[in-house]
Amino acid sequence: MMSLNNKTILLGITGGIAAYKSPELVRQLIKQGAKVKVVMTDAATHFVTPTTLQAVSGNPVFISQWDARIPNGMPHIELSRDVDAILIAPVSADFMAKLSLGLADDLLSTLCLARGHESNGVLSDCPLLITPSMNRQMWEHVATQRSVEKLLQDQVILLGPASGDQACGEVGMGRMLEPVEICEALIAFFQPKLLQGKKVLITAGPTYEPIDPVRGLTNRSSGKMGFAIARAALEAGATVHLIAGPVSLETPLAYSGKITRVNVMSAADMHAAVMAHPDCDLFFSVAAVADWRVNHIAEQKIKKQSASDIPAFDLVQNPDILLEFAKKSVNQHPFCIGFAAETQNLIDHGKKKLLAKNIPLLIANHGPSTFGEDHNQITLIDAQGESHFGPADKISLARDVIREVSKRL
Ligand code: C5P
């Protein structure tokens, strides 16, 4: 999936040590389908060469406002007119101060000023995103924070900085986001804000039902589809609360909405965590919740005795979280979306579940062929019928799901 297809990005590079990551950022943007034009400040050329950036972007690099290659002699106007966004990575403290004051003493700063401005509450067509990179003292300095405040007021979008090891050897706030994170943030920025202001509750992954302190019942769900839904909901501007079973996945970074996460083990834990959020607008029940648990969990590890002594377990049914949660919903609020991972008769089982759980939308997929994979095929089933999506990567499918759900709200 190339999430930046048909987008042209003007990448501005200013003088910071993190400029050594800019060529990698260009490659990431191109990998996602973007066309990249690079403009550097003079200071940036001390950290990374224009030749490198020309080679990786496949386009001439511009530095000077007096560059004669632009026929009308106005590179500050010409270079910004056809771009979908200006991204400055890294942006230095000096350049942020200049931007916040509206100074225009080189090509990049003049170009940012000429990109348009807010008029009658309408944003210009060319958004500006900046990714700060500097020493922690510089970042925390009141003057820098003043610049940040002004830039935010001016609708400039700030990505990062992150906290961590710095090139100077100090540790703290001011690290530039990694190229892959910057690229993800830009992708998130371009997604339509279909769930702006909505509270979204998501369960993901398997549950683990202990038998004794070392063994348990679980299933092959990796949580990838649920986490992709969380990311797509964030990109759409939602506030997401993610309830994750035992998975080894990082929480998606929130560049657009907001995310909180709790980790649970058993279906009973997941049940309690879900019921604590009756005020959500949407509930995506993506988790593969274990249908049964053992009635009595052994306090100590069950020891293997003789060859003929095989333990028997008394299983009891777990609460059906989705069924119970949907029952509480009055007038389809929250809007509940169920998932079904089947091994056969996908559509039949899906239709039955839609009715049994009394939910407006069910998403069916073939469990064994997608567990742990990055790709999937899904069928959306509702009262109107079925629609198929994929095969595609899970984040693309998650964006399809968000779009389809937003149409039904
Ligand atoms: O009934 P079945 O498990 O096949 O239905 C799957 C859907 O129900 C999924 O959305 C799953 O998250 C949800 N579910 C649940 N609690 C259970 C079992 C399934 O919420 N105990």
CSV table of C-alpha atoms and ligand atoms in Angstrom, one decimal:
chain,number,residue,atom,x,y,z
A,1,MET,CA,0.0,0.0,0.0
A,2,MET,CA,1.4,3.4,-1.0
A,3,SER,CA,-0.3,5.8,1.3
A,4,LEU,CA,1.2,9.0,-0.2
A,5,ASN,CA,0.2,8.3,-3.9
A,6,ASN,CA,-0.4,11.5,-5.9
A,7,LYS,CA,1.1,13.6,-3.1
A,8,THR,CA,3.9,16.1,-3.7
A,9,ILE,CA,5.8,17.0,-0.6
A,10,LEU,CA,8.3,19.9,-0.3
A,11,LEU,CA,10.9,18.8,2.2
A,12,GLY,CA,12.7,21.6,3.9
A,13,ILE,CA,15.9,20.8,5.6
A,14,THR,CA,17.5,23.2,8.1
A,15,GLY,CA,20.8,23.1,10.0
A,16,GLY,CA,20.7,20.4,12.6
A,17,ILE,CA,22.6,17.2,13.1
A,18,ALA,CA,19.4,15.2,12.5
A,19,ALA,CA,19.7,16.3,8.8
A,20,TYR,CA,21.7,13.1,8.3
A,21,LYS,CA,18.4,11.3,8.6
A,22,SER,CA,16.8,13.5,5.9
A,23,PRO,CA,17.9,11.3,2.9
A,24,GLU,CA,16.3,8.3,4.6
A,25,LEU,CA,13.1,10.3,5.1
A,26,VAL,CA,13.1,11.1,1.4
A,27,ARG,CA,13.3,7.4,0.6
A,28,GLN,CA,10.5,6.6,3.0
A,29,LEU,CA,8.3,9.3,1.4
A,30,ILE,CA,9.0,8.0,-2.1
A,31,LYS,CA,8.4,4.4,-0.9
A,32,GLN,CA,4.9,5.5,0.0
A,33,GLY,CA,4.3,7.0,-3.4
A,34,ALA,CA,5.1,10.7,-2.8
A,35,LYS,CA,7.0,13.0,-5.2
A,36,VAL,CA,9.6,14.9,-3.1
A,37,LYS,CA,11.1,18.3,-3.8
A,38,VAL,CA,13.9,19.4,-1.5
A,39,VAL,CA,14.8,22.9,-0.3
A,40,MET,CA,17.7,23.3,2.1
A,41,THR,CA,19.0,26.2,4.1
A,42,ASP,CA,22.7,27.1,3.8
A,43,ALA,CA,23.3,25.6,7.3
A,44,ALA,CA,21.7,22.3,6.3
A,45,THR,CA,24.4,21.9,3.6
A,46,HIS,CA,27.0,21.6,6.3
A,47,PHE,CA,25.3,18.4,7.6
A,48,VAL,CA,24.2,16.7,4.4
A,49,THR,CA,25.0,17.4,0.8
A,50,PRO,CA,22.5,18.6,-1.9
A,51,THR,CA,24.0,16.0,-4.2
A,52,THR,CA,22.8,13.2,-1.9
A,53,LEU,CA,19.3,14.7,-1.7
A,54,GLN,CA,19.1,15.2,-5.4
A,55,ALA,CA,20.1,11.6,-5.9
A,56,VAL,CA,17.5,10.2,-3.5
A,57,SER,CA,14.7,12.5,-4.4
A,58,GLY,CA,15.4,12.4,-8.2
A,59,ASN,CA,14.8,16.2,-8.3
A,60,PRO,CA,17.0,19.2,-8.4
A,61,VAL,CA,17.6,20.7,-4.9
A,62,PHE,CA,17.1,24.4,-4.2
A,63,ILE,CA,19.0,26.4,-1.7
A,64,SER,CA,19.2,30.0,-2.8
A,65,GLN,CA,16.4,32.5,-3.4
A,66,TRP,CA,18.5,33.8,-6.3
A,67,ASP,CA,18.5,30.4,-8.1
A,68,ALA,CA,18.2,31.2,-11.8
A,69,ARG,CA,16.9,27.7,-12.7
A,70,ILE,CA,13.3,28.9,-12.1
A,71,PRO,CA,12.4,30.8,-15.3
A,72,ASN,CA,10.5,33.7,-13.6
A,73,GLY,CA,13.2,34.1,-10.9
A,74,MET,CA,10.7,33.6,-8.1
A,75,PRO,CA,11.5,30.1,-6.6
A,76,HIS,CA,9.8,31.1,-3.3
A,77,ILE,CA,6.5,31.2,-5.2
A,78,GLU,CA,7.0,28.6,-7.9
A,79,LEU,CA,8.3,25.9,-5.7
A,80,SER,CA,5.4,25.9,-3.2
A,81,ARG,CA,2.4,26.2,-5.5
A,82,ASP,CA,1.9,22.6,-6.6
A,83,VAL,CA,2.8,20.9,-3.3
A,84,ASP,CA,0.3,19.2,-1.0
A,85,ALA,CA,2.4,19.9,2.1
A,86,ILE,CA,5.6,21.5,3.2
A,87,LEU,CA,7.4,19.4,5.8
A,88,ILE,CA,10.5,20.7,7.5
A,89,ALA,CA,12.7,18.0,9.0
A,90,PRO,CA,14.7,18.8,10.9
A,91,VAL,CA,13.6,22.2,11.9
A,92,SER,CA,16.1,24.1,14.1
A,93,ALA,CA,15.4,26.4,17.0
A,94,ASP,CA,16.6,29.3,14.8
A,95,PHE,CA,14.3,28.4,11.9
A,96,MET,CA,11.3,28.0,14.2
A,97,ALA,CA,12.0,31.5,15.7
A,98,LYS,CA,12.2,32.9,12.1
A,99,LEU,CA,9.0,31.2,11.1
A,100,SER,CA,7.2,32.4,14.2
A,101,LEU,CA,8.2,36.0,13.4
A,102,GLY,CA,7.5,35.7,9.7
A,103,LEU,CA,11.1,36.5,8.7
A,104,ALA,CA,12.0,35.8,5.1
A,105,ASP,CA,15.8,36.1,4.6
A,106,ASP,CA,16.5,32.9,2.7
A,107,LEU,CA,14.6,30.7,0.2
A,108,LEU,CA,13.0,28.3,2.7
A,109,SER,CA,11.7,30.9,5.1
A,110,THR,CA,10.5,33.1,2.2
A,111,LEU,CA,8.8,30.1,0.6
A,112,CYS,CA,7.1,29.2,3.9
A,113,LEU,CA,5.8,32.8,4.2
A,114,ALA,CA,4.7,32.8,0.5
A,115,ARG,CA,2.8,29.5,0.9
A,116,GLY,CA,-0.3,31.3,1.8
A,117,HIS,CA,-2.0,32.2,5.1
A,118,GLU,CA,-5.2,31.7,7.1
A,119,SER,CA,-7.9,33.9,5.8
A,120,ASN,CA,-11.5,34.0,7.1
A,121,GLY,CA,-10.8,30.9,9.1
A,122,VAL,CA,-9.9,28.8,6.1
A,123,LEU,CA,-6.5,27.2,6.0
A,124,SER,CA,-4.3,27.7,3.0
A,125,ASP,CA,-4.0,24.9,0.6
A,126,CYS,CA,-0.4,24.2,1.6
A,127,PRO,CA,-0.1,23.0,5.2
A,128,LEU,CA,3.2,23.3,7.0
A,129,LEU,CA,4.4,20.5,9.2
A,130,ILE,CA,7.6,20.8,11.2
A,131,THR,CA,9.7,18.2,13.1
A,132,PRO,CA,12.0,19.9,15.7
A,133,SER,CA,15.4,18.6,16.4
A,134,MET,CA,17.7,20.3,19.0
A,135,ASN,CA,19.5,20.0,22.3
A,136,ARG,CA,17.2,19.7,25.2
A,137,GLN,CA,18.3,23.0,26.7
A,138,MET,CA,17.5,24.7,23.5
A,139,TRP,CA,14.1,23.0,23.2
A,140,GLU,CA,13.1,23.9,26.8
A,141,HIS,CA,14.3,27.5,26.5
A,142,VAL,CA,11.5,29.9,27.0
A,143,ALA,CA,12.3,31.6,23.7
A,144,THR,CA,11.9,28.3,21.8
A,145,GLN,CA,8.7,27.5,23.7
A,146,ARG,CA,7.4,31.0,22.7
A,147,SER,CA,8.1,30.1,19.1
A,148,VAL,CA,6.2,26.8,19.5
A,149,GLU,CA,3.2,28.6,21.0
A,150,LYS,CA,3.1,31.1,18.1
A,151,LEU,CA,3.5,28.5,15.5
A,152,LEU,CA,0.7,26.4,16.9
A,153,GLN,CA,-1.5,29.5,16.9
A,154,ASP,CA,-0.6,30.0,13.2
A,155,GLN,CA,-1.9,26.4,12.5
A,156,VAL,CA,1.6,25.0,11.9
A,157,ILE,CA,1.6,21.3,12.7
A,158,LEU,CA,4.2,20.1,15.1
A,159,LEU,CA,5.5,16.5,14.9
A,160,GLY,CA,7.5,15.6,18.0
A,161,PRO,CA,10.1,16.1,19.2
A,162,ALA,CA,10.7,12.9,21.0
A,163,SER,CA,12.7,12.3,24.2
A,164,GLY,CA,15.9,10.2,24.3
A,165,ASP,CA,19.7,10.2,23.6
A,166,GLN,CA,20.9,13.3,21.8
A,167,ALA,CA,23.8,13.6,19.4
A,168,CYS,CA,25.5,15.9,22.0
A,169,GLY,CA,25.6,13.1,24.5
A,170,GLU,CA,22.8,14.6,26.7
A,171,VAL,CA,19.5,12.9,27.2
A,172,GLY,CA,16.1,14.6,27.0
A,173,MET,CA,13.4,16.2,24.9
A,174,GLY,CA,14.4,17.4,21.5
A,175,ARG,CA,15.2,14.3,19.4
A,176,MET,CA,13.7,14.4,15.9
A,177,LEU,CA,11.2,11.6,15.3
A,178,GLU,CA,12.6,8.8,13.2
A,179,PRO,CA,12.0,9.0,9.4
A,180,VAL,CA,9.5,6.2,9.5
A,181,GLU,CA,7.5,7.9,12.2
A,182,ILE,CA,7.6,11.2,10.3
A,183,CYS,CA,6.3,9.4,7.3
A,184,GLU,CA,3.5,7.8,9.3
A,185,ALA,CA,2.6,11.2,10.8
A,186,LEU,CA,2.3,12.7,7.3
A,187,ILE,CA,0.1,9.8,6.1
A,188,ALA,CA,-2.1,10.3,9.2
A,189,PHE,CA,-2.3,14.0,8.4
A,190,PHE,CA,-3.7,13.3,4.9
A,191,GLN,CA,-6.4,10.9,6.1
A,192,PRO,CA,-9.9,12.3,6.1
A,193,LYS,CA,-11.0,13.2,9.7
A,194,LEU,CA,-14.1,11.0,9.5
A,195,LEU,CA,-14.2,10.2,13.2
A,196,GLN,CA,-13.1,13.6,14.5
A,197,GLY,CA,-14.3,14.0,18.1
A,198,LYS,CA,-15.6,10.4,18.4
A,199,LYS,CA,-14.7,8.1,21.3
A,200,VAL,CA,-13.7,4.7,20.0
A,201,LEU,CA,-13.3,1.6,22.0
A,202,ILE,CA,-11.4,-1.3,20.5
A,203,THR,CA,-10.5,-4.8,21.8
A,204,ALA,CA,-7.7,-6.6,20.0
A,205,GLY,CA,-5.7,-9.8,20.2
A,206,PRO,CA,-6.5,-13.1,21.9
A,207,THR,CA,-7.4,-13.7,25.5
A,208,TYR,CA,-5.5,-16.1,27.7
A,209,GLU,CA,-7.4,-18.4,30.1
A,210,PRO,CA,-5.0,-19.9,32.7
A,211,ILE,CA,-5.2,-23.5,33.6
A,212,ASP,CA,-2.4,-23.3,36.2
A,213,PRO,CA,0.4,-20.7,36.8
A,214,VAL,CA,2.3,-21.8,33.7
A,215,ARG,CA,-0.3,-23.1,31.2
A,216,GLY,CA,-3.4,-21.7,29.6
A,217,LEU,CA,-6.0,-21.7,26.7
A,218,THR,CA,-5.5,-19.1,24.0
A,219,ASN,CA,-5.8,-18.8,20.2
A,220,ARG,CA,-3.7,-17.6,17.3
A,221,SER,CA,-4.9,-14.0,17.0
A,222,SER,CA,-1.9,-11.6,16.8
A,223,GLY,CA,-3.9,-8.4,17.4
A,224,LYS,CA,-2.6,-6.9,14.1
A,225,MET,CA,-6.1,-6.2,12.7
A,226,GLY,CA,-7.3,-4.6,15.9
A,227,PHE,CA,-4.2,-2.5,16.2
A,228,ALA,CA,-4.6,-1.5,12.5
A,229,ILE,CA,-8.2,-0.4,13.3
A,230,ALA,CA,-6.8,1.6,16.2
A,231,ARG,CA,-4.3,3.3,14.0
A,232,ALA,CA,-6.9,4.1,11.3
A,233,ALA,CA,-9.3,5.5,13.9
A,234,LEU,CA,-6.6,7.7,15.3
A,235,GLU,CA,-5.7,8.9,11.8
A,236,ALA,CA,-9.4,9.7,11.4
A,237,GLY,CA,-9.2,12.0,14.4
A,238,ALA,CA,-10.8,9.8,17.0
A,239,THR,CA,-9.9,9.4,20.7
A,240,VAL,CA,-9.1,5.7,21.0
A,241,HIS,CA,-9.1,3.4,24.0
A,242,LEU,CA,-7.4,0.1,23.1
A,243,ILE,CA,-7.9,-3.0,25.2
A,244,ALA,CA,-5.3,-5.5,24.2
A,245,GLY,CA,-5.1,-9.1,25.1
A,246,PRO,CA,-1.6,-10.7,25.3
A,247,VAL,CA,0.1,-9.4,22.1
A,248,SER,CA,3.6,-8.2,21.3
A,249,LEU,CA,2.6,-5.1,19.4
A,250,GLU,CA,3.5,-1.4,20.0
A,251,THR,CA,0.7,1.0,20.6
A,252,PRO,CA,0.1,3.0,17.4
A,253,LEU,CA,1.5,6.6,17.7
A,254,ALA,CA,-1.1,9.2,17.8
A,255,TYR,CA,-0.4,12.1,15.4
A,256,SER,CA,-4.0,13.0,14.9
A,257,GLY,CA,-6.3,11.7,17.7
A,258,LYS,CA,-5.4,10.4,21.1
A,259,ILE,CA,-4.9,6.9,22.4
A,260,THR,CA,-4.9,5.1,25.7
A,261,ARG,CA,-4.2,1.4,26.2
A,262,VAL,CA,-4.8,-1.2,28.8
A,263,ASN,CA,-3.4,-4.8,28.6
A,264,VAL,CA,-5.6,-7.6,29.8
A,265,MET,CA,-5.1,-11.4,29.9
A,266,SER,CA,-8.4,-13.2,30.3
A,267,ALA,CA,-11.9,-12.8,28.9
A,268,ALA,CA,-13.1,-11.8,32.4
A,269,ASP,CA,-10.4,-9.0,32.5
A,270,MET,CA,-11.4,-7.9,29.0
A,271,HIS,CA,-15.1,-7.9,30.0
A,272,ALA,CA,-14.4,-5.6,33.0
A,273,ALA,CA,-12.2,-3.3,30.9
A,274,VAL,CA,-14.9,-3.0,28.2
A,275,MET,CA,-17.8,-2.4,30.6
A,276,ALA,CA,-15.9,0.5,32.1
A,277,HIS,CA,-16.4,2.4,28.9
A,278,PRO,CA,-20.2,2.7,28.2
A,279,ASP,CA,-19.7,6.2,27.0
A,280,CYS,CA,-17.9,5.4,23.8
A,281,ASP,CA,-19.4,6.3,20.4
A,282,LEU,CA,-18.1,3.2,18.6
A,283,PHE,CA,-17.1,-0.2,19.8
A,284,PHE,CA,-14.9,-2.4,17.6
A,285,SER,CA,-14.9,-5.8,19.1
A,286,VAL,CA,-11.9,-7.2,17.2
A,287,ALA,CA,-10.5,-9.4,19.9
A,288,ALA,CA,-10.7,-13.2,19.5
A,289,VAL,CA,-12.2,-13.8,23.0
A,290,ALA,CA,-11.8,-17.3,24.3
A,291,ASP,CA,-15.3,-18.9,24.5
A,292,TRP,CA,-14.4,-21.0,27.5
A,293,ARG,CA,-12.2,-20.9,30.6
A,294,VAL,CA,-11.4,-23.6,33.1
A,295,ASN,CA,-13.6,-23.5,36.1
A,296,HIS,CA,-10.9,-24.0,38.7
A,297,ILE,CA,-7.4,-22.7,38.0
A,298,ALA,CA,-4.8,-24.9,39.8
A,299,GLU,CA,-2.8,-22.9,42.2
A,300,GLN,CA,0.4,-24.8,41.5
A,301,LYS,CA,1.7,-26.3,38.2
A,302,ILE,CA,-0.2,-29.5,37.5
A,303,LYS,CA,2.4,-32.3,37.5
A,304,LYS,CA,2.6,-35.1,35.0
A,305,GLN,CA,2.0,-38.3,36.9
A,306,SER,CA,1.8,-41.8,35.3
A,307,ALA,CA,1.2,-42.3,31.5
A,308,SER,CA,-2.4,-43.1,32.1
A,309,ASP,CA,-3.1,-40.1,34.3
A,310,ILE,CA,-4.4,-37.3,32.0
A,311,PRO,CA,-5.9,-34.3,33.7
A,312,ALA,CA,-9.5,-33.4,32.7
A,313,PHE,CA,-10.7,-29.8,32.8
A,314,ASP,CA,-14.0,-28.5,33.7
A,315,LEU,CA,-14.7,-25.7,31.2
A,316,VAL,CA,-17.2,-22.9,31.7
A,317,GLN,CA,-18.4,-20.4,29.2
A,318,ASN,CA,-16.9,-16.9,29.2
A,319,PRO,CA,-19.2,-13.9,29.1
A,320,ASP,CA,-20.0,-12.7,25.6
A,321,ILE,CA,-18.6,-9.2,25.9
A,322,LEU,CA,-19.9,-7.9,22.6
A,323,LEU,CA,-23.4,-9.3,23.1
A,324,GLU,CA,-23.7,-7.8,26.5
A,325,PHE,CA,-22.2,-4.5,25.5
A,326,ALA,CA,-24.5,-4.2,22.4
A,327,LYS,CA,-27.5,-5.0,24.6
A,328,LYS,CA,-26.8,-2.0,26.7
A,329,SER,CA,-26.7,0.2,23.6
A,330,VAL,CA,-29.9,2.2,23.3
A,331,ASN,CA,-30.8,3.3,19.7
A,332,GLN,CA,-27.5,1.8,18.3
A,333,HIS,CA,-25.4,4.1,20.5
A,334,PRO,CA,-22.6,3.1,20.9
A,335,PHE,CA,-22.4,1.7,17.3
A,336,CYS,CA,-21.0,-1.8,17.8
A,337,ILE,CA,-18.9,-3.6,15.2
A,338,GLY,CA,-18.3,-7.4,15.6
A,339,PHE,CA,-15.6,-9.5,13.9
A,340,ALA,CA,-15.8,-13.1,13.1
A,341,ALA,CA,-12.8,-15.3,12.3
A,342,GLU,CA,-14.1,-18.5,10.7
A,343,THR,CA,-12.6,-21.6,9.1
A,344,GLN,CA,-15.7,-22.4,6.9
A,345,ASN,CA,-19.0,-20.9,5.7
A,346,LEU,CA,-17.8,-17.4,6.4
A,347,ILE,CA,-20.8,-15.5,5.2
A,348,ASP,CA,-23.4,-17.8,6.7
A,349,HIS,CA,-21.7,-17.7,10.1
A,350,GLY,CA,-21.3,-14.0,9.8
A,351,LYS,CA,-24.9,-13.3,9.0
A,352,LYS,CA,-26.0,-15.5,12.0
A,353,LYS,CA,-23.7,-13.6,14.3
A,354,LEU,CA,-24.9,-10.2,13.1
A,355,LEU,CA,-28.4,-11.3,14.1
A,356,ALA,CA,-27.5,-13.2,17.3
A,357,LYS,CA,-25.5,-10.3,18.7
A,358,ASN,CA,-28.0,-7.7,17.4
A,359,ILE,CA,-25.3,-5.4,16.0
A,360,PRO,CA,-25.5,-3.2,12.9
A,361,LEU,CA,-22.2,-4.4,11.3
A,362,LEU,CA,-20.2,-7.6,11.3
A,363,ILE,CA,-16.8,-8.1,9.6
A,364,ALA,CA,-16.0,-11.7,8.7
A,365,ASN,CA,-12.6,-13.1,7.7
A,366,HIS,CA,-10.9,-16.4,7.3
A,367,GLY,CA,-9.0,-16.9,10.6
A,368,PRO,CA,-6.2,-19.4,9.8
A,369,SER,CA,-5.1,-17.5,6.6
A,370,THR,CA,-4.8,-14.2,8.4
A,371,PHE,CA,-3.7,-14.8,12.0
A,372,GLY,CA,-0.3,-13.2,12.4
A,373,GLU,CA,-0.2,-12.0,8.8
A,374,ASP,CA,0.0,-8.4,7.5
A,375,HIS,CA,-2.6,-9.0,4.9
A,376,ASN,CA,-6.3,-10.0,5.0
A,377,GLN,CA,-9.5,-10.2,3.1
A,378,ILE,CA,-12.7,-9.1,4.8
A,379,THR,CA,-16.4,-9.1,4.2
A,380,LEU,CA,-18.6,-6.5,5.7
A,381,ILE,CA,-22.1,-7.8,6.5
A,382,ASP,CA,-25.0,-5.6,7.5
A,383,ALA,CA,-28.8,-5.5,7.0
A,384,GLN,CA,-28.2,-4.2,3.4
A,385,GLY,CA,-26.0,-7.1,2.3
A,386,GLU,CA,-22.3,-7.9,1.9
A,387,SER,CA,-19.3,-6.0,0.6
A,388,HIS,CA,-15.8,-7.5,0.1
A,389,PHE,CA,-12.5,-5.7,0.6
A,390,GLY,CA,-9.0,-7.0,-0.1
A,391,PRO,CA,-6.8,-8.9,-0.3
A,392,ALA,CA,-4.8,-5.9,1.0
A,393,ASP,CA,-2.6,-5.0,3.9
A,394,LYS,CA,-4.4,-4.6,7.3
A,395,ILE,CA,-3.9,-0.8,7.6
A,396,SER,CA,-5.6,-0.3,4.1
A,397,LEU,CA,-8.4,-2.6,5.1
A,398,ALA,CA,-8.7,-0.8,8.5
A,399,ARG,CA,-9.0,2.6,6.6
A,400,ASP,CA,-11.7,1.0,4.4
A,401,VAL,CA,-13.6,-0.2,7.6
A,402,ILE,CA,-13.4,3.3,9.1
A,403,ARG,CA,-14.7,4.9,5.9
A,404,GLU,CA,-17.6,2.3,5.7
A,405,VAL,CA,-18.4,2.7,9.4
A,406,SER,CA,-18.5,6.5,9.2
A,407,LYS,CA,-21.0,6.3,6.3
A,408,ARG,CA,-23.3,4.3,8.6
A,409,LEU,CA,-23.1,6.5,11.7
B,1,C5P,O1,-19.5,-15.5,18.9
B,1,C5P,P1,-18.2,-15.3,18.3
B,1,C5P,O2,-17.0,-15.5,19.2
B,1,C5P,O3,-17.9,-16.1,17.1
B,1,C5P,O4,-18.2,-13.8,17.8
B,1,C5P,C1,-17.1,-13.1,17.5
B,1,C5P,C2,-17.4,-11.6,17.9
B,1,C5P,O5,-17.8,-11.6,19.3
B,1,C5P,C3,-16.1,-10.8,17.9
B,1,C5P,O6,-16.4,-9.5,17.7
B,1,C5P,C4,-15.6,-11.0,19.4
B,1,C5P,O7,-14.7,-9.9,19.8
B,1,C5P,C5,-16.9,-11.0,20.2
B,1,C5P,N1,-16.8,-11.9,21.4
B,1,C5P,C6,-17.0,-11.4,22.6
B,1,C5P,N2,-17.0,-12.1,23.7
B,1,C5P,C7,-16.9,-13.5,23.6
B,1,C5P,C8,-16.8,-14.1,22.3
B,1,C5P,C9,-16.7,-13.2,21.2
B,1,C5P,O8,-17.1,-10.1,22.7
B,1,C5P,N3,-16.9,-14.2,24.7
